[in-house]
Short mmCIF file of C-alpha atoms in Angstrom, two decimals:
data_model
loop_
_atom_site.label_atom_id
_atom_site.label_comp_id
_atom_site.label_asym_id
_atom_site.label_seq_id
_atom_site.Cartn_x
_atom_site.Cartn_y
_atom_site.Cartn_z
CA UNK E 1 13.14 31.45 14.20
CA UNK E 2 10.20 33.18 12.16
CA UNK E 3 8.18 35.50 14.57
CA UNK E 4 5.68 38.52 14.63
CA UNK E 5 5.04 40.42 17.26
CA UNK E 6 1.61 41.54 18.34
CA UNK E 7 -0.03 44.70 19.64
CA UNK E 8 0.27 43.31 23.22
CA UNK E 9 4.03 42.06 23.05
CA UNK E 10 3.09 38.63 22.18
CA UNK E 11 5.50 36.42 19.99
CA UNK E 12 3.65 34.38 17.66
CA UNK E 13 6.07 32.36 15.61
CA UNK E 14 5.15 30.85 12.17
CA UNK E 15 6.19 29.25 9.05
CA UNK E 16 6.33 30.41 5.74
CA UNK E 17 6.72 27.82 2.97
CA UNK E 18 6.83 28.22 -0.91
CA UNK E 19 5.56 30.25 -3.33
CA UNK E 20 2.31 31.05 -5.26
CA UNK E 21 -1.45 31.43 -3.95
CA UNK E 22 -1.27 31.68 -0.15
CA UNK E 23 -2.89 29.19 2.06
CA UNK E 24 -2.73 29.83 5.86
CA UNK E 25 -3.39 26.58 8.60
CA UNK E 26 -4.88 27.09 12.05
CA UNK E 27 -4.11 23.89 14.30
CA UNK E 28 -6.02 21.98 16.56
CA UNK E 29 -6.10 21.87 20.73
CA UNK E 30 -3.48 21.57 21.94
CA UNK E 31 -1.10 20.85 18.89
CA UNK E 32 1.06 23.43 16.78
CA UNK E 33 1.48 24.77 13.66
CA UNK E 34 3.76 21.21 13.05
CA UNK E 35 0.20 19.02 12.80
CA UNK E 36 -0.19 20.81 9.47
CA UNK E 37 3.09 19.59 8.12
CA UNK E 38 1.42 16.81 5.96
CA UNK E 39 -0.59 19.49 4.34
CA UNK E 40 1.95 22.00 4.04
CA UNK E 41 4.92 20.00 2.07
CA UNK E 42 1.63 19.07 -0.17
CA UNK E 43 0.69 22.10 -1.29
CA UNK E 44 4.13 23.52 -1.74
CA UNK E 45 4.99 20.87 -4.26
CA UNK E 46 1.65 21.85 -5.85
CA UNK E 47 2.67 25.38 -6.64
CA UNK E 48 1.11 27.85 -3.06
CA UNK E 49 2.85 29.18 -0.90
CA UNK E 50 1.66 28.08 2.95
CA UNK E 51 1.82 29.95 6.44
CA UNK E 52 0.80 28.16 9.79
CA UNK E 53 1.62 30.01 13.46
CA UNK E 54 1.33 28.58 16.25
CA UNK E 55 -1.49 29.49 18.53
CA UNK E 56 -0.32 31.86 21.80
CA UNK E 57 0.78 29.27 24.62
CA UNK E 58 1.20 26.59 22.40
CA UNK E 59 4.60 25.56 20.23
CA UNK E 60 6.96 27.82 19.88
CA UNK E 61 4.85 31.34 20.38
CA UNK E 62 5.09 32.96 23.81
CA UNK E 63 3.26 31.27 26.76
CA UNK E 64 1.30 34.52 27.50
CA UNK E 65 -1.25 35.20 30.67
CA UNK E 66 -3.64 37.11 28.63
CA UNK E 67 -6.74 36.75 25.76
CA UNK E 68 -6.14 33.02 25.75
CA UNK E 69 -9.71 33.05 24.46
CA UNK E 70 -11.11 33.27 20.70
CA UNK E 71 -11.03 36.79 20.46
CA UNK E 72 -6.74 36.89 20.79
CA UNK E 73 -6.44 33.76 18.56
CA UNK E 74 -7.87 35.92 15.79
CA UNK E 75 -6.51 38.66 16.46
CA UNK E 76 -3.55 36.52 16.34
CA UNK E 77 -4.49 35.28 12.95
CA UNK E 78 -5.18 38.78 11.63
CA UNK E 79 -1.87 39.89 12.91
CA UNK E 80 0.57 37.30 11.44
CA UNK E 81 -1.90 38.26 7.87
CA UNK E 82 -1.45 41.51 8.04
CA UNK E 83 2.64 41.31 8.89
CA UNK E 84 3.14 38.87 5.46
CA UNK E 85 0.41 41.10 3.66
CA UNK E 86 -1.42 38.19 2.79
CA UNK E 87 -4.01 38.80 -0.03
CA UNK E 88 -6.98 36.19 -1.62
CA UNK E 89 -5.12 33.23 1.27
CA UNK E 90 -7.64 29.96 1.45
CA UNK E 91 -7.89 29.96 5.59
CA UNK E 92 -7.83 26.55 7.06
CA UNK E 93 -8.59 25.27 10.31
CA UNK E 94 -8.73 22.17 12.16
CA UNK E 95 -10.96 21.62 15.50
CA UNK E 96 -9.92 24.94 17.65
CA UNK E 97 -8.19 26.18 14.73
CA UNK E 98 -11.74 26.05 12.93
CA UNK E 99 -12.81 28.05 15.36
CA UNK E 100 -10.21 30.65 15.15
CA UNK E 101 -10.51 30.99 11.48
CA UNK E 102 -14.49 31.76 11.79
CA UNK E 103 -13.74 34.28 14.47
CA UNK E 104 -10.87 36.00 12.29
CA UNK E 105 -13.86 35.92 9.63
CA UNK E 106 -16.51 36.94 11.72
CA UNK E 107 -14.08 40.10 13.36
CA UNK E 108 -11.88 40.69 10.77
CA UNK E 109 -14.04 39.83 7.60
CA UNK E 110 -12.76 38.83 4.23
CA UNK E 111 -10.74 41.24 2.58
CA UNK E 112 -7.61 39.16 2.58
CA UNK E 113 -9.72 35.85 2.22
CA UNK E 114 -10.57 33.98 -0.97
CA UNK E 115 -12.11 30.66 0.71
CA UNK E 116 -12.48 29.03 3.91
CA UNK E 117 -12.13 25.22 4.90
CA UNK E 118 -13.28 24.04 8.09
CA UNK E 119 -11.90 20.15 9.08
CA UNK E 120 -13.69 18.69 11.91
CA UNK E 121 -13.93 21.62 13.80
CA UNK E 122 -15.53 23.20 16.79
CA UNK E 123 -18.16 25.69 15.41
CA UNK E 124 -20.81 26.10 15.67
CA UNK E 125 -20.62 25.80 19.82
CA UNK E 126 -19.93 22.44 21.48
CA UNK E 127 -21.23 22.79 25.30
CA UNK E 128 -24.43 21.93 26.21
CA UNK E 129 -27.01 24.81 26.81
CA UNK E 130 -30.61 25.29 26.53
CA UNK E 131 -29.89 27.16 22.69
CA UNK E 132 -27.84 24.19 21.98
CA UNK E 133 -28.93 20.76 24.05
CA UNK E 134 -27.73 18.13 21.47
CA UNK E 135 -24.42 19.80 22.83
CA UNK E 136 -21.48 17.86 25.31
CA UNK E 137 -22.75 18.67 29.30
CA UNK E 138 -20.00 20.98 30.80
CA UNK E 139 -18.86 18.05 32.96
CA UNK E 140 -17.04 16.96 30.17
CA UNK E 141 -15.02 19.72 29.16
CA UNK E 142 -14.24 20.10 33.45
CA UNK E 143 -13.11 16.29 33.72
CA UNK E 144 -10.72 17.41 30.99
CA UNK E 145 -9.64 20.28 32.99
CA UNK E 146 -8.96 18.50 36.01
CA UNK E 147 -7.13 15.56 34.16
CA UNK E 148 -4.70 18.22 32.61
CA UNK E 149 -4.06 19.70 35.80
CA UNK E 150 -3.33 16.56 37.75
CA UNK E 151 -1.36 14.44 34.86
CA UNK E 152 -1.06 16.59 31.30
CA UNK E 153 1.41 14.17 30.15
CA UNK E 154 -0.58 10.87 30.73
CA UNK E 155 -3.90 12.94 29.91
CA UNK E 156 -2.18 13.78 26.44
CA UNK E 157 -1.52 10.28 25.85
CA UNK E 158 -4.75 9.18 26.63
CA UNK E 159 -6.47 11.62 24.61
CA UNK E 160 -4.24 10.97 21.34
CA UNK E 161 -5.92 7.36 21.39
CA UNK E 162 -9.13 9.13 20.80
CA UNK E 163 -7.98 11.72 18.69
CA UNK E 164 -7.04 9.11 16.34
CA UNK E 165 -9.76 6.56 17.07
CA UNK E 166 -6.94 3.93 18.08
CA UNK E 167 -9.65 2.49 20.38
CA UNK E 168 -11.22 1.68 17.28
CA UNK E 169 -11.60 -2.25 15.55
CA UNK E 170 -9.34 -2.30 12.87
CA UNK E 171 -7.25 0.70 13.27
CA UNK E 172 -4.12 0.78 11.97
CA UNK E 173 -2.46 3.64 13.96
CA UNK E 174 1.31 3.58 14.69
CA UNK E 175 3.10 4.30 17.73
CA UNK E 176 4.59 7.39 16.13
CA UNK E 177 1.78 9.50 15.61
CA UNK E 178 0.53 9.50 19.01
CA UNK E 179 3.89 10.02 19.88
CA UNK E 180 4.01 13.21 18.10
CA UNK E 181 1.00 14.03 19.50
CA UNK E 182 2.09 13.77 22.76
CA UNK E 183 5.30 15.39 21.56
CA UNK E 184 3.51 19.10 20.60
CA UNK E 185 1.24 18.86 22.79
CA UNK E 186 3.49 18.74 25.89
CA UNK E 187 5.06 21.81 24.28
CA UNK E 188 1.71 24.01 24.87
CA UNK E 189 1.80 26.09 28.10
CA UNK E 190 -0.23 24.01 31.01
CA UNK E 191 -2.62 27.83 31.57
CA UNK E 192 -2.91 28.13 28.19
CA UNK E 193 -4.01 24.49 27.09
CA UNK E 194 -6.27 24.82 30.48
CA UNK E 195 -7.97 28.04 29.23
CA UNK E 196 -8.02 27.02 25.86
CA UNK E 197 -10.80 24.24 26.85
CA UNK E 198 -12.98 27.36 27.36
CA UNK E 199 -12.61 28.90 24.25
CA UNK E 200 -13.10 25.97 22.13
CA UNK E 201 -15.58 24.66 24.01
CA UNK E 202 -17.75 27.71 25.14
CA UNK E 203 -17.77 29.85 22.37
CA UNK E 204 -20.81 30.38 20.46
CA UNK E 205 -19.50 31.14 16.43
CA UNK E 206 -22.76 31.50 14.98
CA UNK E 207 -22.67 35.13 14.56
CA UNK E 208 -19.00 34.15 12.65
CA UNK E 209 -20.77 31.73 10.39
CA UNK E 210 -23.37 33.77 9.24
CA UNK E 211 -20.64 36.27 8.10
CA UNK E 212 -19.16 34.06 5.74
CA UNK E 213 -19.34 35.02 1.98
CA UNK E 214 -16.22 33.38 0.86
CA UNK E 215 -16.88 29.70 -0.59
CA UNK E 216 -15.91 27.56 2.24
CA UNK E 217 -15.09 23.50 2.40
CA UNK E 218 -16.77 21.70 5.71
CA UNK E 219 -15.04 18.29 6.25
CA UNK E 220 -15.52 15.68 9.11
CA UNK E 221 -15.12 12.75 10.31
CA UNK E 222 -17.94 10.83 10.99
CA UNK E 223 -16.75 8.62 13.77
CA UNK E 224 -15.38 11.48 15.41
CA UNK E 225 -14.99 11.03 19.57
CA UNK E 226 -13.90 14.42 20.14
CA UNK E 227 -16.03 16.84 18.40
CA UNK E 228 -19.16 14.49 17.41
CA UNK E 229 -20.08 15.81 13.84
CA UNK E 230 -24.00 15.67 14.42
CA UNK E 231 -23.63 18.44 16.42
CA UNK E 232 -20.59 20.43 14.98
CA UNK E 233 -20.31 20.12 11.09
CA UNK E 234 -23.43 19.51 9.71
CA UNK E 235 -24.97 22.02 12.01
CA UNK E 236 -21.80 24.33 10.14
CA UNK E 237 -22.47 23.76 6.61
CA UNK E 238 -26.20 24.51 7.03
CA UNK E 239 -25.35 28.03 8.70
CA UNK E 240 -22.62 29.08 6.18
CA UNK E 241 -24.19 30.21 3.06
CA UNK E 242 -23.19 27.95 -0.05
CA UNK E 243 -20.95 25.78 2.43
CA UNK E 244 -19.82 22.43 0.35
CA UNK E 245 -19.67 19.70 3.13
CA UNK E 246 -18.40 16.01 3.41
CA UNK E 247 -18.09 13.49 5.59
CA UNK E 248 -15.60 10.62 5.99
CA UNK E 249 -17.19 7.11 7.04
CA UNK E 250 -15.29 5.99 10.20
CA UNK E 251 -12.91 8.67 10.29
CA UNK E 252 -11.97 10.09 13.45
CA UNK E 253 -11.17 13.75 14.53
CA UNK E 254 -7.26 13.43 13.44
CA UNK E 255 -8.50 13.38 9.85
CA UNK E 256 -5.19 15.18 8.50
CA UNK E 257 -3.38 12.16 9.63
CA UNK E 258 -5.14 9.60 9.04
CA UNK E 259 -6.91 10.28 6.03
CA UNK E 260 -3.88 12.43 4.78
CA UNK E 261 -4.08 11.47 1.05
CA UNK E 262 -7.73 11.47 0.58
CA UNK E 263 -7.88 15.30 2.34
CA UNK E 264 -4.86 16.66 0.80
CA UNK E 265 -6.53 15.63 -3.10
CA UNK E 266 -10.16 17.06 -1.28
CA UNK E 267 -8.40 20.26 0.07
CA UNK E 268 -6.24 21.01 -3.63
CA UNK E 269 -9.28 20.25 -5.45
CA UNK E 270 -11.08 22.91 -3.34
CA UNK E 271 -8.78 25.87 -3.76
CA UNK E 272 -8.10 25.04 -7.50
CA UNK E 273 -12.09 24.90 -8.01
#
């Protein structure tokens, strides 16, 4: 098993597929680095090589105590980088992982980074506050906290039906993608999914955004029920200089699934561009 270690003793494990123009994936709450399979084999058999880790207390990487906040998962990011000397990588990150890859910008900067793509994620902040009041009220993000605690496994399944708009007219989801759901995300540590709600929730990235000067891809769903794009994308792509965003009608927030085909010709066409 493929694993760096960081400065404070975590294991982060990772893939590391192909070869070419490097391409790293940041996955969603409270998935792991296997979400970004469909995306992965894709861009290997279009000539790049692609790296995914997954996130500390989630997958395979250690279930660690400590910085299970925004700061660590970039500093996370940064380390597994820095350990494959990755140089002019396209960063990609979905919901949290969207997050993580405009705090790795906004800390780290973009010597190592050639573009950025941001699908349906959590930036700019998603909570509710007087700076932000088209925001989700807190008691959302603490019904989820108390719904992991008492039942994670039936609070995953739940969840994946919204994830993937299954409670949708019309959709056409099969059983085994929320199984897999269910499947990686039972494999994420129940403190670090639990503190993990904080960070994606809580953390204000518009310092990060208005470091970006790499050109940078903003996709969303627009009938997304768990990070509603009114206030998370569009409020993105006007922050980030240059930022090229679109939006799928209908889609929900497990976009990569889904919509698979449709993002992996929108994501190629980006980094080839």
């Amino acid at each position: 098993m493929s694993t760096i270690t960081t400065h404070d003793g975590t294991e982060i494990y990772y893939k590391d597929w192909g070869e070419g123009p490097a391409v790293t994936f940041s996955h969603g709450w409270p998935l792991s680095s296997d979400a970004w399979d469909g995306q992965m084999l894709f861009l290997v058999q279009h000539g790049y090589r692609v790296v995914a880790h997954d996130r500390r207390g989630h997958g395979r990487s250690s279930q660690t105590s400590m910085r299970n906040d925004m700061d660590g998962y970039a500093d996370d990011l940064a380390a597994v980088i820095e350990a494959l000397d990755l140089k002019d990588a396209t960063l990609v990150g979905h919901s949290t992982g969207g997050g993580e890859v405009a705090r790795y910008i906004g800390r780290h900067g973009t010597s190592r980074v050639a573009k950025a793509v941001l699908i349906a994620a959590v930036p700019p902040i998603m909570v509710k506050t007087e700076a932000n009041p088209e925001g989700l009220p807190i008691e959302v993000f603490d019904e989820m906290r108390e719904a992991l605690f008492n039942d994670r496994s039936q609070f995953y399944q739940d969840l994946a039906i919204q994830f993937y708009g299954a409670n949708r007219p019309g959709a056409s989801i099969s059983q085994g993608v929320l199984d897999q759901f269910w499947l990686w995300s039972m494999q994420s540590g129940l403190l670090n999914a639990y503190e993990s709600i904080k960070a994606f929730s809580e953390t204000d990235f518009h310092d990060d955004l208005a470091k970006f000067d790499v050109p940078t891809l903003v996709l969303h769903g627009e009938d997304d029920q768990i990070v509603p794009v009114k206030d998370s994308a569009i409020k993105s792509a006007r922050l980030i200089k240059g930022a090229r965003d679109v939006y799928y009608p209908g889609a929900p927030h497990g976009i990569t699934a889904t919509h698979q085909d449709q993002l992996n010709a929108e994501l190629l066409a980006f980094i080839r561009s």
